[in-house]
Amino acid sequence: MDKLGFWLMMLFIFLLIIFSVCFIFLDELKNLFIGITKKKRITSKLKKFAIDHDFPLLSDVVIQVRENKYIKIDHIMIGNKYIYVIACRVYYGYLNAKAIDEKWVLYRRNKLIHIENPLKNNEKRIKILSNLLDNSMEDFVNIIYLSKPVVTNKIESSNKKEFVLFEDDFEKFIEVYEKECNLNEFSIKSINEAAKKIYDYHNESMISFKEINGIKKK
């Protein structure tokens, strides 16, 4: 066998091994890809939904709550009747959770992982936003956006202002939720004012954060 034939055979064997490994770990690789692209994919979906419905959407919002303490909110979407505070989560494995639980349990392969209930954390952020905007807590809806590939049963809450939604169910849910609400719609002025106030406070918080942490402006 000449050198060319030898290297062609080695390349074939190498590709065969790579193909075999990818086939064996196909689900894991698929889940990894979904996780890596989660932020960009979800943000794109939310932006499209917000544009289609003329809802202001603010993403990766940073709010200073004390001198050296900050919180981050994944997404804030201002609908016609509610302000949706959205926390996005991606979990790998089987999730056992109830809305009232302090911690959720995630089964991943042979591991058992306890997770802080994101509904509780998001509720704290809503209280801060409520004070910032001078809006009633009744104006806010607590949304946990469960991204693929998590496997779990429907997580229901007795609180009609908090929901855990699967990625594929989010858009339809918001449309129905807004339509069935008997409250009067926010005025365009109040919607724009709320969006601007959040945006301005985010910018102020980012300036403060960079100053405190010695981050130079680009």
Tab-separated table of C-alpha atoms in Angstrom:
chain	number	residue	atom	x	y	z
A	1	MET	CA	0.000	0.000	0.000
A	2	ASP	CA	1.443	3.379	-0.968
A	3	LYS	CA	1.511	6.381	1.371
A	4	LEU	CA	-1.561	7.990	-0.193
A	5	GLY	CA	-3.584	4.820	0.269
A	6	PHE	CA	-2.374	4.521	3.878
A	7	TRP	CA	-3.397	8.074	4.778
A	8	LEU	CA	-6.743	7.713	3.041
A	9	MET	CA	-7.421	4.599	5.097
A	10	MET	CA	-6.398	6.400	8.311
A	11	LEU	CA	-8.689	9.300	7.433
A	12	PHE	CA	-11.556	6.889	6.777
A	13	ILE	CA	-10.987	5.162	10.140
A	14	PHE	CA	-10.779	8.516	11.926
A	15	LEU	CA	-14.027	9.735	10.362
A	16	LEU	CA	-15.696	6.435	11.170
A	17	ILE	CA	-14.698	6.776	14.837
A	18	ILE	CA	-15.943	10.377	14.971
A	19	PHE	CA	-19.233	9.359	13.356
A	20	SER	CA	-19.650	6.464	15.796
A	21	VAL	CA	-18.983	8.671	18.837
A	22	CYS	CA	-21.419	11.317	17.567
A	23	PHE	CA	-24.069	8.663	16.965
A	24	ILE	CA	-23.629	7.181	20.454
A	25	PHE	CA	-23.770	10.587	22.161
A	26	LEU	CA	-26.261	12.169	19.756
A	27	ASP	CA	-28.746	13.205	22.457
A	28	GLU	CA	-26.035	14.662	24.684
A	29	LEU	CA	-24.519	16.629	21.794
A	30	LYS	CA	-27.938	17.880	20.741
A	31	ASN	CA	-28.709	19.019	24.295
A	32	LEU	CA	-25.318	20.701	24.544
A	33	PHE	CA	-25.940	22.622	21.326
A	34	ILE	CA	-29.389	23.669	22.509
A	35	GLY	CA	-27.923	24.889	25.798
A	36	ILE	CA	-25.113	26.851	24.150
A	37	THR	CA	-27.500	28.579	21.743
A	38	LYS	CA	-30.213	29.062	24.383
A	39	LYS	CA	-29.734	32.754	25.082
A	40	LYS	CA	-29.559	33.830	21.448
A	41	ARG	CA	-32.444	31.564	20.416
A	42	ILE	CA	-34.778	32.618	23.222
A	43	THR	CA	-33.985	36.313	22.866
A	44	SER	CA	-34.677	36.104	19.129
A	45	LYS	CA	-38.018	34.382	19.777
A	46	LEU	CA	-39.049	36.933	22.392
A	47	LYS	CA	-37.998	39.867	20.205
A	48	LYS	CA	-40.059	38.567	17.287
A	49	PHE	CA	-43.083	37.998	19.517
A	50	ALA	CA	-42.723	41.467	21.079
A	51	ILE	CA	-42.380	43.165	17.675
A	52	ASP	CA	-45.365	41.267	16.248
A	53	HIS	CA	-47.536	42.393	19.173
A	54	ASP	CA	-46.019	45.863	19.621
A	55	PHE	CA	-44.867	45.038	23.172
A	56	PRO	CA	-41.738	46.810	24.498
A	57	LEU	CA	-39.080	44.232	25.471
A	58	LEU	CA	-36.002	44.898	27.584
A	59	SER	CA	-33.403	42.142	27.965
A	60	ASP	CA	-30.492	41.591	30.369
A	61	VAL	CA	-31.688	44.393	32.633
A	62	VAL	CA	-29.369	45.298	35.511
A	63	ILE	CA	-30.827	47.144	38.505
A	64	GLN	CA	-28.881	48.508	41.454
A	65	VAL	CA	-30.692	47.793	44.717
A	66	ARG	CA	-28.004	48.937	47.158
A	67	GLU	CA	-24.606	50.598	46.996
A	68	ASN	CA	-22.810	47.458	45.879
A	69	LYS	CA	-25.654	45.053	45.163
A	70	TYR	CA	-27.218	44.509	41.750
A	71	ILE	CA	-29.816	42.185	40.323
A	72	LYS	CA	-30.193	41.007	36.758
A	73	ILE	CA	-33.509	40.354	35.048
A	74	ASP	CA	-33.467	38.223	31.904
A	75	HIS	CA	-36.388	39.900	30.166
A	76	ILE	CA	-39.109	42.454	30.921
A	77	MET	CA	-41.954	42.595	28.429
A	78	ILE	CA	-44.675	45.235	28.758
A	79	GLY	CA	-47.946	43.974	27.357
A	80	ASN	CA	-51.222	45.810	26.925
A	81	LYS	CA	-52.466	44.777	30.373
A	82	TYR	CA	-49.520	43.317	32.288
A	83	ILE	CA	-45.782	43.660	32.788
A	84	TYR	CA	-44.173	40.246	32.303
A	85	VAL	CA	-40.973	39.554	34.216
A	86	ILE	CA	-39.397	36.584	32.469
A	87	ALA	CA	-36.631	34.361	33.824
A	88	CYS	CA	-35.249	31.866	31.294
A	89	ARG	CA	-33.926	28.528	32.487
A	90	VAL	CA	-32.381	25.574	30.673
A	91	TYR	CA	-31.994	22.295	32.536
A	92	TYR	CA	-30.638	18.959	31.338
A	93	GLY	CA	-32.444	15.914	32.682
A	94	TYR	CA	-35.697	15.229	34.480
A	95	LEU	CA	-37.119	18.004	36.663
A	96	ASN	CA	-39.329	17.317	39.679
A	97	ALA	CA	-40.837	20.613	40.805
A	98	LYS	CA	-43.814	22.318	42.395
A	99	ALA	CA	-44.476	26.037	42.448
A	100	ILE	CA	-44.582	26.127	46.259
A	101	ASP	CA	-41.286	24.255	46.753
A	102	GLU	CA	-38.288	26.189	48.010
A	103	LYS	CA	-36.048	23.979	45.894
A	104	TRP	CA	-36.578	21.972	42.746
A	105	VAL	CA	-34.970	18.592	42.123
A	106	LEU	CA	-33.177	17.817	38.877
A	107	TYR	CA	-32.212	14.246	37.988
A	108	ARG	CA	-29.287	14.208	35.585
A	109	ARG	CA	-27.970	10.747	34.754
A	110	ASN	CA	-27.132	9.316	38.191
A	111	LYS	CA	-26.945	12.706	39.916
A	112	LEU	CA	-29.562	14.507	41.983
A	113	ILE	CA	-29.272	18.301	41.963
A	114	HIS	CA	-31.209	20.776	44.102
A	115	ILE	CA	-32.092	24.060	42.411
A	116	GLU	CA	-33.377	27.279	43.966
A	117	ASN	CA	-36.987	27.778	42.905
A	118	PRO	CA	-36.729	30.465	40.177
A	119	LEU	CA	-40.311	31.584	40.844
A	120	LYS	CA	-39.248	32.742	44.309
A	121	ASN	CA	-36.209	34.590	42.966
A	122	ASN	CA	-38.255	36.224	40.221
A	123	GLU	CA	-40.839	37.355	42.752
A	124	LYS	CA	-38.136	39.331	44.573
A	125	ARG	CA	-37.243	41.066	41.313
A	126	ILE	CA	-40.886	41.922	40.706
A	127	LYS	CA	-41.122	43.603	44.121
A	128	ILE	CA	-38.093	45.729	43.261
A	129	LEU	CA	-39.589	46.670	39.875
A	130	SER	CA	-42.919	47.462	41.491
A	131	ASN	CA	-41.233	49.975	43.802
A	132	LEU	CA	-39.124	51.396	40.982
A	133	LEU	CA	-42.081	51.975	38.659
A	134	ASP	CA	-44.630	52.831	41.362
A	135	ASN	CA	-46.848	50.090	39.945
A	136	SER	CA	-49.025	47.722	41.927
A	137	MET	CA	-47.802	44.150	42.273
A	138	GLU	CA	-51.041	43.213	40.511
A	139	ASP	CA	-49.647	44.692	37.297
A	140	PHE	CA	-46.869	42.091	37.119
A	141	VAL	CA	-46.821	38.494	35.952
A	142	ASN	CA	-44.051	36.146	37.070
A	143	ILE	CA	-42.942	33.925	34.167
A	144	ILE	CA	-40.382	31.121	34.204
A	145	TYR	CA	-39.532	30.235	30.606
A	146	LEU	CA	-38.359	26.624	30.504
A	147	SER	CA	-36.118	26.083	27.510
A	148	LYS	CA	-35.504	22.752	25.857
A	149	PRO	CA	-34.373	20.028	26.552
A	150	VAL	CA	-35.757	19.671	30.097
A	151	VAL	CA	-38.298	16.915	30.761
A	152	THR	CA	-40.936	17.608	33.398
A	153	ASN	CA	-44.638	17.587	34.097
A	154	LYS	CA	-46.669	20.787	33.929
A	155	ILE	CA	-45.820	22.968	36.918
A	156	GLU	CA	-48.942	24.763	38.125
A	157	SER	CA	-49.350	27.426	40.787
A	158	SER	CA	-52.350	28.567	42.810
A	159	ASN	CA	-51.117	32.119	42.247
A	160	LYS	CA	-52.751	33.392	39.055
A	161	LYS	CA	-49.860	35.769	38.468
A	162	GLU	CA	-47.056	33.217	38.258
A	163	PHE	CA	-46.500	30.559	35.624
A	164	VAL	CA	-43.904	28.065	34.474
A	165	LEU	CA	-44.134	27.832	30.698
A	166	PHE	CA	-42.477	25.528	28.206
A	167	GLU	CA	-40.693	27.153	25.308
A	168	ASP	CA	-43.263	26.001	22.748
A	169	ASP	CA	-46.231	27.188	24.847
A	170	PHE	CA	-45.112	30.714	25.693
A	171	GLU	CA	-46.459	32.703	22.746
A	172	LYS	CA	-49.941	31.180	22.745
A	173	PHE	CA	-50.215	31.553	26.510
A	174	ILE	CA	-49.427	35.284	26.483
A	175	GLU	CA	-51.889	35.926	23.659
A	176	VAL	CA	-54.708	34.144	25.513
A	177	TYR	CA	-53.762	35.625	28.892
A	178	GLU	CA	-53.915	39.183	27.553
A	179	LYS	CA	-57.137	38.527	25.628
A	180	GLU	CA	-59.008	36.988	28.573
A	181	CYS	CA	-57.949	39.672	31.043
A	182	ASN	CA	-60.796	42.002	32.044
A	183	LEU	CA	-58.510	44.849	33.099
A	184	ASN	CA	-58.277	48.056	31.138
A	185	GLU	CA	-55.291	48.326	28.847
A	186	PHE	CA	-52.285	50.414	29.815
A	187	SER	CA	-52.172	53.716	27.995
A	188	ILE	CA	-49.490	54.073	25.324
A	189	LYS	CA	-48.009	56.896	27.376
A	190	SER	CA	-47.723	54.797	30.539
A	191	ILE	CA	-46.177	51.908	28.597
A	192	ASN	CA	-43.552	54.156	27.031
A	193	GLU	CA	-42.834	55.854	30.356
A	194	ALA	CA	-42.366	52.509	32.126
A	195	ALA	CA	-40.049	51.209	29.401
A	196	LYS	CA	-37.980	54.406	29.469
A	197	LYS	CA	-37.736	54.396	33.252
A	198	ILE	CA	-36.458	50.811	33.300
A	199	TYR	CA	-34.008	51.527	30.471
A	200	ASP	CA	-32.666	54.687	32.129
A	201	TYR	CA	-32.277	52.983	35.500
A	202	HIS	CA	-30.484	50.086	33.836
A	203	ASN	CA	-27.996	52.493	32.239
A	204	GLU	CA	-27.423	54.283	35.559
A	205	SER	CA	-26.922	50.946	37.295
A	206	MET	CA	-24.408	49.814	34.686
A	207	ILE	CA	-22.411	53.033	35.079
A	208	SER	CA	-22.352	52.548	38.852
A	209	PHE	CA	-21.410	48.870	38.493
A	210	LYS	CA	-18.478	49.680	36.203
A	211	GLU	CA	-17.250	52.440	38.518
A	212	ILE	CA	-17.401	50.230	41.599
A	213	ASN	CA	-15.627	47.357	39.831
A	214	GLY	CA	-13.070	49.541	38.083
A	215	ILE	CA	-14.247	48.633	34.585
A	216	LYS	CA	-13.018	51.141	32.048
A	217	LYS	CA	-15.326	52.468	29.391
A	218	LYS	CA	-14.543	51.323	25.868
